[in-house]
């Protein structure tokens, strides 16, 4: 279905839990209050919403969180989503630290590929930014995902000035030998621990690694580049310096059943308890409610999302 600005909505991002085993300093530095049992959508409720979304033209679902893999039975949920008629792709966004033992099961459940978040290649810095996470666990997860065929693997790295900008060349170097996509994401002002001094535009990457060559636009949110002899590629996701609202094709579902027409707006529409035509009509209303673009978003103007990134799923 098209929204009011002629954008075809084909992509649903589903946050399956607010909870996470890490405490990233830009996301949920203080942890989260556990939702009461029953507040989180059940697998059946999520699947029913995906079925309705598929009837309106959604073809791709991303399972996210919080950390989706802390939710017990996540592969079973992925299997249920993948079986929905019309759904062609089920992806997962994860911090990767719990992925290694589950990668093969996720692949068998129908997951197409995974995005794994990793903000430093240095074990001490990784522990510092994630509030105690082990880099080795994330690397094990990346390896297991590759072995299981959850590919092409995309790695997400949030650019944080004064923290990991010195590692930009090392991250880019990963794409020389491996067919991965390394995506640098501009830090969004969502209420984490970093102020405007930490914001770096995506163009910083091009200044630090001038040998990167542009690739044709593939219609996604990332501007793509590659090293001259690179097997993989580098993506720049710049929600602040070059927002991509004009091609936004997505809707978001929070773990307690609110549809968010726009990541950076506090407007939410509850779908909980709705079925059949009422559920379809609520989804249509959320699609129609998508704004042309989000309000001003920069270091001085924080996101109007009204909730933490862990409750929306990125
Ligand atoms: N726990 C999973 C993970 O970390 O990949 C999935 C949820 S996490 C909220 C999804 C993505 O949002 C991650 O890549 C994370 O780095 C990114 N993210 C969280 N807060 C952010 C912020 N303030 N600015 C930019 N990206 C952010
Ligand atoms: Fe957890 Fe992902 Fe947020 Fe980090 S970015 S605290 S891994 S939800």
PDB file of C-alpha atoms in Angstrom, residues 31-313:
ATOM      1  CA  UNK A  31      19.049  -0.634  31.399  1.00  0.00           C
ATOM      2  CA  UNK A  32      15.306  -0.887  31.155  1.00  0.00           C
ATOM      3  CA  UNK A  33      12.313  -1.544  33.389  1.00  0.00           C
ATOM      4  CA  UNK A  34      11.019  -4.965  32.464  1.00  0.00           C
ATOM      5  CA  UNK A  35       7.560  -4.866  30.957  1.00  0.00           C
ATOM      6  CA  UNK A  36       4.998  -6.774  32.985  1.00  0.00           C
ATOM      7  CA  UNK A  37       4.382 -10.315  31.830  1.00  0.00           C
ATOM      8  CA  UNK A  38       1.670 -10.061  29.208  1.00  0.00           C
ATOM      9  CA  UNK A  39       2.659  -6.557  28.084  1.00  0.00           C
ATOM     10  CA  UNK A  40       4.871  -7.953  25.344  1.00  0.00           C
ATOM     11  CA  UNK A  41       3.114  -9.190  22.219  1.00  0.00           C
ATOM     12  CA  UNK A  42       2.973 -12.970  21.982  1.00  0.00           C
ATOM     13  CA  UNK A  43       4.402 -14.765  18.946  1.00  0.00           C
ATOM     14  CA  UNK A  44       0.840 -15.411  17.771  1.00  0.00           C
ATOM     15  CA  UNK A  45      -0.076 -11.727  18.071  1.00  0.00           C
ATOM     16  CA  UNK A  46       3.052 -10.669  16.161  1.00  0.00           C
ATOM     17  CA  UNK A  47       2.347 -13.220  13.418  1.00  0.00           C
ATOM     18  CA  UNK A  48      -1.257 -12.037  13.063  1.00  0.00           C
ATOM     19  CA  UNK A  49      -0.036  -8.447  12.619  1.00  0.00           C
ATOM     20  CA  UNK A  50       2.555  -9.565  10.050  1.00  0.00           C
ATOM     21  CA  UNK A  51      -0.169 -11.480   8.158  1.00  0.00           C
ATOM     22  CA  UNK A  52      -2.287  -8.337   7.983  1.00  0.00           C
ATOM     23  CA  UNK A  53       0.725  -6.223   6.955  1.00  0.00           C
ATOM     24  CA  UNK A  54       1.546  -8.733   4.199  1.00  0.00           C
ATOM     25  CA  UNK A  55      -2.002  -8.340   2.853  1.00  0.00           C
ATOM     26  CA  UNK A  56      -1.253  -4.618   2.495  1.00  0.00           C
ATOM     27  CA  UNK A  57       1.984  -5.234   0.598  1.00  0.00           C
ATOM     28  CA  UNK A  58       4.679  -5.696   3.241  1.00  0.00           C
ATOM     29  CA  UNK A  59       7.287  -8.104   1.841  1.00  0.00           C
ATOM     30  CA  UNK A  60      10.183  -7.786   4.253  1.00  0.00           C
ATOM     31  CA  UNK A  61      10.235  -8.085   8.056  1.00  0.00           C
ATOM     32  CA  UNK A  62      13.150  -7.246  10.318  1.00  0.00           C
ATOM     33  CA  UNK A  63      13.164  -8.792  13.792  1.00  0.00           C
ATOM     34  CA  UNK A  64      14.887  -6.454  16.233  1.00  0.00           C
ATOM     35  CA  UNK A  65      14.702  -5.212  19.836  1.00  0.00           C
ATOM     36  CA  UNK A  66      16.165  -4.602  22.448  1.00  0.00           C
ATOM     37  CA  UNK A  67      18.178  -7.687  21.745  1.00  0.00           C
ATOM     38  CA  UNK A  68      15.895 -10.076  19.857  1.00  0.00           C
ATOM     39  CA  UNK A  69      17.922 -13.120  20.868  1.00  0.00           C
ATOM     40  CA  UNK A  70      17.236 -12.591  24.588  1.00  0.00           C
ATOM     41  CA  UNK A  71      13.618 -13.423  23.819  1.00  0.00           C
ATOM     42  CA  UNK A  72      13.287 -17.147  24.310  1.00  0.00           C
ATOM     43  CA  UNK A  73      12.159 -18.967  21.177  1.00  0.00           C
ATOM     44  CA  UNK A  74      13.233 -16.226  18.776  1.00  0.00           C
ATOM     45  CA  UNK A  75      13.996 -18.770  16.007  1.00  0.00           C
ATOM     46  CA  UNK A  76      10.467 -20.186  16.368  1.00  0.00           C
ATOM     47  CA  UNK A  77       9.025 -16.694  15.941  1.00  0.00           C
ATOM     48  CA  UNK A  78      11.197 -16.164  12.851  1.00  0.00           C
ATOM     49  CA  UNK A  79       9.863 -19.429  11.449  1.00  0.00           C
ATOM     50  CA  UNK A  80       6.272 -18.272  12.006  1.00  0.00           C
ATOM     51  CA  UNK A  81       6.957 -14.940  10.290  1.00  0.00           C
ATOM     52  CA  UNK A  82       8.791 -16.570   7.377  1.00  0.00           C
ATOM     53  CA  UNK A  83       5.773 -18.829   6.765  1.00  0.00           C
ATOM     54  CA  UNK A  84       3.378 -15.888   6.327  1.00  0.00           C
ATOM     55  CA  UNK A  85       2.141 -15.770   2.698  1.00  0.00           C
ATOM     56  CA  UNK A  86       3.661 -12.777   0.918  1.00  0.00           C
ATOM     57  CA  UNK A  87       6.672 -12.390   3.213  1.00  0.00           C
ATOM     58  CA  UNK A  88       9.765 -12.812   1.057  1.00  0.00           C
ATOM     59  CA  UNK A  89      12.516 -11.836   3.471  1.00  0.00           C
ATOM     60  CA  UNK A  90      13.008 -12.115   7.248  1.00  0.00           C
ATOM     61  CA  UNK A  91      16.095 -10.377   8.609  1.00  0.00           C
ATOM     62  CA  UNK A  92      17.444  -9.952  12.108  1.00  0.00           C
ATOM     63  CA  UNK A  93      19.312  -7.086  13.752  1.00  0.00           C
ATOM     64  CA  UNK A  94      21.350  -8.272  16.724  1.00  0.00           C
ATOM     65  CA  UNK A  95      24.367  -7.356  18.800  1.00  0.00           C
ATOM     66  CA  UNK A  96      25.643 -10.819  17.889  1.00  0.00           C
ATOM     67  CA  UNK A  97      26.799 -11.832  21.358  1.00  0.00           C
ATOM     68  CA  UNK A  98      24.162 -14.564  21.700  1.00  0.00           C
ATOM     69  CA  UNK A  99      24.157 -15.493  18.019  1.00  0.00           C
ATOM     70  CA  UNK A 100      26.794 -18.236  17.725  1.00  0.00           C
ATOM     71  CA  UNK A 101      24.729 -21.110  19.175  1.00  0.00           C
ATOM     72  CA  UNK A 102      21.577 -19.985  17.334  1.00  0.00           C
ATOM     73  CA  UNK A 103      22.852 -19.090  13.858  1.00  0.00           C
ATOM     74  CA  UNK A 104      22.174 -22.462  12.194  1.00  0.00           C
ATOM     75  CA  UNK A 105      18.721 -22.699  13.818  1.00  0.00           C
ATOM     76  CA  UNK A 106      17.828 -19.194  12.616  1.00  0.00           C
ATOM     77  CA  UNK A 107      18.898 -20.054   9.086  1.00  0.00           C
ATOM     78  CA  UNK A 108      16.815 -23.226   9.173  1.00  0.00           C
ATOM     79  CA  UNK A 109      13.870 -21.172  10.459  1.00  0.00           C
ATOM     80  CA  UNK A 110      13.956 -19.063   7.306  1.00  0.00           C
ATOM     81  CA  UNK A 111      15.984 -16.016   8.381  1.00  0.00           C
ATOM     82  CA  UNK A 112      17.565 -14.546   5.248  1.00  0.00           C
ATOM     83  CA  UNK A 113      20.420 -12.546   6.744  1.00  0.00           C
ATOM     84  CA  UNK A 114      21.586 -10.685   9.829  1.00  0.00           C
ATOM     85  CA  UNK A 115      22.839  -7.215  10.685  1.00  0.00           C
ATOM     86  CA  UNK A 116      25.278  -7.311  13.585  1.00  0.00           C
ATOM     87  CA  UNK A 117      26.129  -4.209  15.609  1.00  0.00           C
ATOM     88  CA  UNK A 118      29.762  -3.710  16.561  1.00  0.00           C
ATOM     89  CA  UNK A 119      31.169  -0.339  17.586  1.00  0.00           C
ATOM     90  CA  UNK A 120      34.793  -1.203  18.357  1.00  0.00           C
ATOM     91  CA  UNK A 121      37.334  -3.831  17.382  1.00  0.00           C
ATOM     92  CA  UNK A 122      39.199  -3.337  20.651  1.00  0.00           C
ATOM     93  CA  UNK A 123      38.003  -5.630  23.488  1.00  0.00           C
ATOM     94  CA  UNK A 124      38.367  -2.968  26.221  1.00  0.00           C
ATOM     95  CA  UNK A 125      36.591  -0.277  24.193  1.00  0.00           C
ATOM     96  CA  UNK A 126      33.872  -2.750  23.174  1.00  0.00           C
ATOM     97  CA  UNK A 127      33.298  -3.565  26.847  1.00  0.00           C
ATOM     98  CA  UNK A 128      33.191   0.155  27.676  1.00  0.00           C
ATOM     99  CA  UNK A 129      30.652   1.132  24.997  1.00  0.00           C
ATOM    100  CA  UNK A 130      28.388  -1.889  25.607  1.00  0.00           C
ATOM    101  CA  UNK A 131      28.465  -1.755  29.389  1.00  0.00           C
ATOM    102  CA  UNK A 132      30.452  -4.971  29.798  1.00  0.00           C
ATOM    103  CA  UNK A 133      29.968  -6.915  26.555  1.00  0.00           C
ATOM    104  CA  UNK A 134      32.658  -9.309  25.291  1.00  0.00           C
ATOM    105  CA  UNK A 135      33.996  -8.551  21.816  1.00  0.00           C
ATOM    106  CA  UNK A 136      34.927 -12.237  21.409  1.00  0.00           C
ATOM    107  CA  UNK A 137      31.246 -13.210  21.719  1.00  0.00           C
ATOM    108  CA  UNK A 138      30.222 -10.765  18.978  1.00  0.00           C
ATOM    109  CA  UNK A 139      33.036 -12.003  16.717  1.00  0.00           C
ATOM    110  CA  UNK A 140      31.950 -15.605  17.351  1.00  0.00           C
ATOM    111  CA  UNK A 141      28.452 -14.561  16.329  1.00  0.00           C
ATOM    112  CA  UNK A 142      29.696 -13.005  13.085  1.00  0.00           C
ATOM    113  CA  UNK A 143      31.697 -16.129  12.269  1.00  0.00           C
ATOM    114  CA  UNK A 144      28.761 -18.437  13.015  1.00  0.00           C
ATOM    115  CA  UNK A 145      26.423 -16.304  10.890  1.00  0.00           C
ATOM    116  CA  UNK A 146      28.815 -16.568   7.939  1.00  0.00           C
ATOM    117  CA  UNK A 147      29.149 -20.329   8.406  1.00  0.00           C
ATOM    118  CA  UNK A 148      25.368 -20.731   8.586  1.00  0.00           C
ATOM    119  CA  UNK A 149      24.933 -18.808   5.326  1.00  0.00           C
ATOM    120  CA  UNK A 150      23.079 -15.852   6.871  1.00  0.00           C
ATOM    121  CA  UNK A 151      24.573 -13.636   4.240  1.00  0.00           C
ATOM    122  CA  UNK A 152      25.502 -11.154   3.017  1.00  0.00           C
ATOM    123  CA  UNK A 153      26.324 -10.082   6.560  1.00  0.00           C
ATOM    124  CA  UNK A 154      26.023  -6.409   7.380  1.00  0.00           C
ATOM    125  CA  UNK A 155      27.899  -4.931  10.316  1.00  0.00           C
ATOM    126  CA  UNK A 156      26.463  -1.768  11.908  1.00  0.00           C
ATOM    127  CA  UNK A 157      28.907   0.664  13.496  1.00  0.00           C
ATOM    128  CA  UNK A 158      27.655   3.849  15.131  1.00  0.00           C
ATOM    129  CA  UNK A 159      30.142   6.669  14.497  1.00  0.00           C
ATOM    130  CA  UNK A 160      31.095   8.205  17.844  1.00  0.00           C
ATOM    131  CA  UNK A 161      33.550  11.099  17.786  1.00  0.00           C
ATOM    132  CA  UNK A 162      36.380  10.682  20.295  1.00  0.00           C
ATOM    133  CA  UNK A 163      35.493   7.031  20.765  1.00  0.00           C
ATOM    134  CA  UNK A 164      35.785   5.024  17.552  1.00  0.00           C
ATOM    135  CA  UNK A 165      36.689   7.511  14.801  1.00  0.00           C
ATOM    136  CA  UNK A 166      40.311   6.344  15.121  1.00  0.00           C
ATOM    137  CA  UNK A 167      39.079   2.864  14.140  1.00  0.00           C
ATOM    138  CA  UNK A 168      37.382   3.928  10.878  1.00  0.00           C
ATOM    139  CA  UNK A 169      40.289   2.661   8.701  1.00  0.00           C
ATOM    140  CA  UNK A 170      40.373  -0.680  10.585  1.00  0.00           C
ATOM    141  CA  UNK A 171      36.639  -1.172  10.115  1.00  0.00           C
ATOM    142  CA  UNK A 172      36.874  -0.339   6.400  1.00  0.00           C
ATOM    143  CA  UNK A 173      39.805  -2.738   6.097  1.00  0.00           C
ATOM    144  CA  UNK A 174      37.466  -5.612   7.083  1.00  0.00           C
ATOM    145  CA  UNK A 175      35.745  -5.190   3.702  1.00  0.00           C
ATOM    146  CA  UNK A 176      38.919  -5.780   1.717  1.00  0.00           C
ATOM    147  CA  UNK A 177      38.988  -9.564   2.160  1.00  0.00           C
ATOM    148  CA  UNK A 178      35.461 -10.398   3.314  1.00  0.00           C
ATOM    149  CA  UNK A 179      32.221  -9.988   1.309  1.00  0.00           C
ATOM    150  CA  UNK A 180      30.531  -8.060   4.113  1.00  0.00           C
ATOM    151  CA  UNK A 181      28.861  -4.663   4.167  1.00  0.00           C
ATOM    152  CA  UNK A 182      30.236  -2.431   6.895  1.00  0.00           C
ATOM    153  CA  UNK A 183      27.721   0.332   7.605  1.00  0.00           C
ATOM    154  CA  UNK A 184      28.633   3.446   9.524  1.00  0.00           C
ATOM    155  CA  UNK A 185      25.576   5.015  11.159  1.00  0.00           C
ATOM    156  CA  UNK A 186      25.426   8.621  12.334  1.00  0.00           C
ATOM    157  CA  UNK A 187      24.743   8.887  16.052  1.00  0.00           C
ATOM    158  CA  UNK A 188      21.143   9.933  16.564  1.00  0.00           C
ATOM    159  CA  UNK A 189      20.219  12.135  19.533  1.00  0.00           C
ATOM    160  CA  UNK A 190      17.911   9.660  21.274  1.00  0.00           C
ATOM    161  CA  UNK A 191      18.725  10.415  24.899  1.00  0.00           C
ATOM    162  CA  UNK A 192      21.875   8.302  25.366  1.00  0.00           C
ATOM    163  CA  UNK A 193      25.050   9.348  27.137  1.00  0.00           C
ATOM    164  CA  UNK A 194      26.716  11.273  24.301  1.00  0.00           C
ATOM    165  CA  UNK A 195      26.328  14.971  23.562  1.00  0.00           C
ATOM    166  CA  UNK A 196      26.737  16.876  20.317  1.00  0.00           C
ATOM    167  CA  UNK A 197      30.537  16.705  20.542  1.00  0.00           C
ATOM    168  CA  UNK A 198      30.306  12.982  19.741  1.00  0.00           C
ATOM    169  CA  UNK A 199      28.362  13.442  16.488  1.00  0.00           C
ATOM    170  CA  UNK A 200      30.317  12.788  13.285  1.00  0.00           C
ATOM    171  CA  UNK A 201      28.815  13.000   9.822  1.00  0.00           C
ATOM    172  CA  UNK A 202      29.085  10.017   7.493  1.00  0.00           C
ATOM    173  CA  UNK A 203      31.388  12.066   5.263  1.00  0.00           C
ATOM    174  CA  UNK A 204      34.047  11.744   7.982  1.00  0.00           C
ATOM    175  CA  UNK A 205      34.568   8.189   6.721  1.00  0.00           C
ATOM    176  CA  UNK A 206      35.324   9.448   3.191  1.00  0.00           C
ATOM    177  CA  UNK A 207      37.796  11.987   4.585  1.00  0.00           C
ATOM    178  CA  UNK A 208      39.588   9.302   6.614  1.00  0.00           C
ATOM    179  CA  UNK A 209      39.651   6.699   3.809  1.00  0.00           C
ATOM    180  CA  UNK A 210      39.898   8.685   0.547  1.00  0.00           C
ATOM    181  CA  UNK A 211      40.467   5.564  -1.559  1.00  0.00           C
ATOM    182  CA  UNK A 212      36.809   4.559  -1.112  1.00  0.00           C
ATOM    183  CA  UNK A 213      35.025   4.551  -4.466  1.00  0.00           C
ATOM    184  CA  UNK A 214      31.293   5.277  -4.824  1.00  0.00           C
ATOM    185  CA  UNK A 215      28.974   2.512  -6.032  1.00  0.00           C
ATOM    186  CA  UNK A 216      25.627   3.018  -7.788  1.00  0.00           C
ATOM    187  CA  UNK A 217      22.631   3.780  -5.555  1.00  0.00           C
ATOM    188  CA  UNK A 218      20.696   0.572  -4.863  1.00  0.00           C
ATOM    189  CA  UNK A 219      17.651   2.308  -3.418  1.00  0.00           C
ATOM    190  CA  UNK A 220      18.532   1.455   0.205  1.00  0.00           C
ATOM    191  CA  UNK A 221      19.195   3.854   3.074  1.00  0.00           C
ATOM    192  CA  UNK A 222      22.997   3.580   2.758  1.00  0.00           C
ATOM    193  CA  UNK A 223      25.262   5.408   0.309  1.00  0.00           C
ATOM    194  CA  UNK A 224      27.587   2.662  -0.898  1.00  0.00           C
ATOM    195  CA  UNK A 225      31.351   2.605  -1.478  1.00  0.00           C
ATOM    196  CA  UNK A 226      34.102   0.058  -1.820  1.00  0.00           C
ATOM    197  CA  UNK A 227      37.835  -0.224  -1.608  1.00  0.00           C
ATOM    198  CA  UNK A 228      39.366  -0.531  -5.105  1.00  0.00           C
ATOM    199  CA  UNK A 229      40.207  -4.209  -4.487  1.00  0.00           C
ATOM    200  CA  UNK A 230      37.593  -4.820  -1.804  1.00  0.00           C
ATOM    201  CA  UNK A 231      35.379  -7.936  -1.754  1.00  0.00           C
ATOM    202  CA  UNK A 232      32.873  -6.208   0.511  1.00  0.00           C
ATOM    203  CA  UNK A 233      31.473  -2.714   0.616  1.00  0.00           C
ATOM    204  CA  UNK A 234      31.067   0.231   2.931  1.00  0.00           C
ATOM    205  CA  UNK A 235      27.705   1.894   3.575  1.00  0.00           C
ATOM    206  CA  UNK A 236      27.127   5.344   5.021  1.00  0.00           C
ATOM    207  CA  UNK A 237      23.792   5.781   6.798  1.00  0.00           C
ATOM    208  CA  UNK A 238      23.325   9.467   7.498  1.00  0.00           C
ATOM    209  CA  UNK A 239      19.960  10.115   9.159  1.00  0.00           C
ATOM    210  CA  UNK A 240      21.120  13.570  10.271  1.00  0.00           C
ATOM    211  CA  UNK A 241      23.296  14.941   7.492  1.00  0.00           C
ATOM    212  CA  UNK A 242      21.251  13.453   4.580  1.00  0.00           C
ATOM    213  CA  UNK A 243      17.952  12.117   5.822  1.00  0.00           C
ATOM    214  CA  UNK A 244      16.259   9.528   3.617  1.00  0.00           C
ATOM    215  CA  UNK A 245      12.587  10.319   4.373  1.00  0.00           C
ATOM    216  CA  UNK A 246      11.743  10.707   0.669  1.00  0.00           C
ATOM    217  CA  UNK A 247      12.251   6.980   0.105  1.00  0.00           C
ATOM    218  CA  UNK A 248      11.040   5.721   3.495  1.00  0.00           C
ATOM    219  CA  UNK A 249       9.240   2.409   2.939  1.00  0.00           C
ATOM    220  CA  UNK A 250       8.856   1.245   6.524  1.00  0.00           C
ATOM    221  CA  UNK A 251       6.562   0.897   9.458  1.00  0.00           C
ATOM    222  CA  UNK A 252       7.653  -0.053  12.981  1.00  0.00           C
ATOM    223  CA  UNK A 253       5.948  -2.231  15.588  1.00  0.00           C
ATOM    224  CA  UNK A 254       7.005  -1.921  19.240  1.00  0.00           C
ATOM    225  CA  UNK A 255       7.135  -4.940  21.499  1.00  0.00           C
ATOM    226  CA  UNK A 256       3.938  -3.969  23.302  1.00  0.00           C
ATOM    227  CA  UNK A 257       1.970  -3.497  20.096  1.00  0.00           C
ATOM    228  CA  UNK A 258       2.238   0.131  19.024  1.00  0.00           C
ATOM    229  CA  UNK A 259       2.736   0.987  15.361  1.00  0.00           C
ATOM    230  CA  UNK A 260       5.110   3.881  14.808  1.00  0.00           C
ATOM    231  CA  UNK A 261       4.547   5.572  11.435  1.00  0.00           C
ATOM    232  CA  UNK A 262       7.872   7.438  11.844  1.00  0.00           C
ATOM    233  CA  UNK A 263      10.922   6.646  13.982  1.00  0.00           C
ATOM    234  CA  UNK A 264      11.364  10.279  15.016  1.00  0.00           C
ATOM    235  CA  UNK A 265       7.757  11.135  15.836  1.00  0.00           C
ATOM    236  CA  UNK A 266       5.940  10.320  19.049  1.00  0.00           C
ATOM    237  CA  UNK A 267       2.792   9.362  17.187  1.00  0.00           C
ATOM    238  CA  UNK A 268       1.852   5.767  17.921  1.00  0.00           C
ATOM    239  CA  UNK A 269      -1.183   3.677  17.033  1.00  0.00           C
ATOM    240  CA  UNK A 270      -2.037   0.614  19.101  1.00  0.00           C
ATOM    241  CA  UNK A 271      -2.866  -2.578  17.217  1.00  0.00           C
ATOM    242  CA  UNK A 272      -3.109  -4.748  20.279  1.00  0.00           C
ATOM    243  CA  UNK A 273      -6.333  -6.696  20.508  1.00  0.00           C
ATOM    244  CA  UNK A 274      -7.380  -5.827  16.958  1.00  0.00           C
ATOM    245  CA  UNK A 275      -8.263  -8.554  14.497  1.00  0.00           C
ATOM    246  CA  UNK A 276      -9.558  -9.021  10.970  1.00  0.00           C
ATOM    247  CA  UNK A 277     -10.821  -5.893   9.215  1.00  0.00           C
ATOM    248  CA  UNK A 278     -10.205  -3.734  12.278  1.00  0.00           C
ATOM    249  CA  UNK A 279      -6.537  -4.767  12.326  1.00  0.00           C
ATOM    250  CA  UNK A 280      -6.202  -4.118   8.582  1.00  0.00           C
ATOM    251  CA  UNK A 281      -7.835  -0.706   8.950  1.00  0.00           C
ATOM    252  CA  UNK A 282      -5.500   0.199  11.845  1.00  0.00           C
ATOM    253  CA  UNK A 283      -2.472  -0.726   9.742  1.00  0.00           C
ATOM    254  CA  UNK A 284      -3.843   1.366   6.862  1.00  0.00           C
ATOM    255  CA  UNK A 285      -4.314   4.293   9.252  1.00  0.00           C
ATOM    256  CA  UNK A 286      -0.688   3.973  10.421  1.00  0.00           C
ATOM    257  CA  UNK A 287       0.547   3.950   6.812  1.00  0.00           C
ATOM    258  CA  UNK A 288      -1.591   6.980   5.986  1.00  0.00           C
ATOM    259  CA  UNK A 289      -0.218   8.723   9.096  1.00  0.00           C
ATOM    260  CA  UNK A 290       3.372   8.602   7.879  1.00  0.00           C
ATOM    261  CA  UNK A 291       4.627  12.191   7.746  1.00  0.00           C
ATOM    262  CA  UNK A 292       6.408  13.481   4.638  1.00  0.00           C
ATOM    263  CA  UNK A 293       9.544  13.773   6.747  1.00  0.00           C
ATOM    264  CA  UNK A 294      10.519  13.873  10.402  1.00  0.00           C
ATOM    265  CA  UNK A 295      11.038  17.136  12.249  1.00  0.00           C
ATOM    266  CA  UNK A 296      14.419  18.761  12.614  1.00  0.00           C
ATOM    267  CA  UNK A 297      16.951  16.266  13.942  1.00  0.00           C
ATOM    268  CA  UNK A 298      20.406  17.388  14.923  1.00  0.00           C
ATOM    269  CA  UNK A 299      22.590  17.800  17.960  1.00  0.00           C
ATOM    270  CA  UNK A 300      20.412  20.693  19.199  1.00  0.00           C
ATOM    271  CA  UNK A 301      17.104  19.048  18.323  1.00  0.00           C
ATOM    272  CA  UNK A 302      16.847  15.555  19.796  1.00  0.00           C
ATOM    273  CA  UNK A 303      14.574  12.936  18.344  1.00  0.00           C
ATOM    274  CA  UNK A 304      10.870  13.383  19.098  1.00  0.00           C
ATOM    275  CA  UNK A 305      10.495   9.585  19.223  1.00  0.00           C
ATOM    276  CA  UNK A 306       9.356   9.799  22.847  1.00  0.00           C
ATOM    277  CA  UNK A 307      11.065   6.470  23.711  1.00  0.00           C
ATOM    278  CA  UNK A 308      14.472   4.863  23.795  1.00  0.00           C
ATOM    279  CA  UNK A 309      15.961   3.204  20.739  1.00  0.00           C
ATOM    280  CA  UNK A 310      15.845  -0.161  22.495  1.00  0.00           C
ATOM    281  CA  UNK A 311      12.040   0.023  22.563  1.00  0.00           C
ATOM    282  CA  UNK A 312      11.781   0.842  18.853  1.00  0.00           C
ATOM    283  CA  UNK A 313      14.476  -1.346  17.372  1.00  0.00           C
TER     284      UNK A 313
END
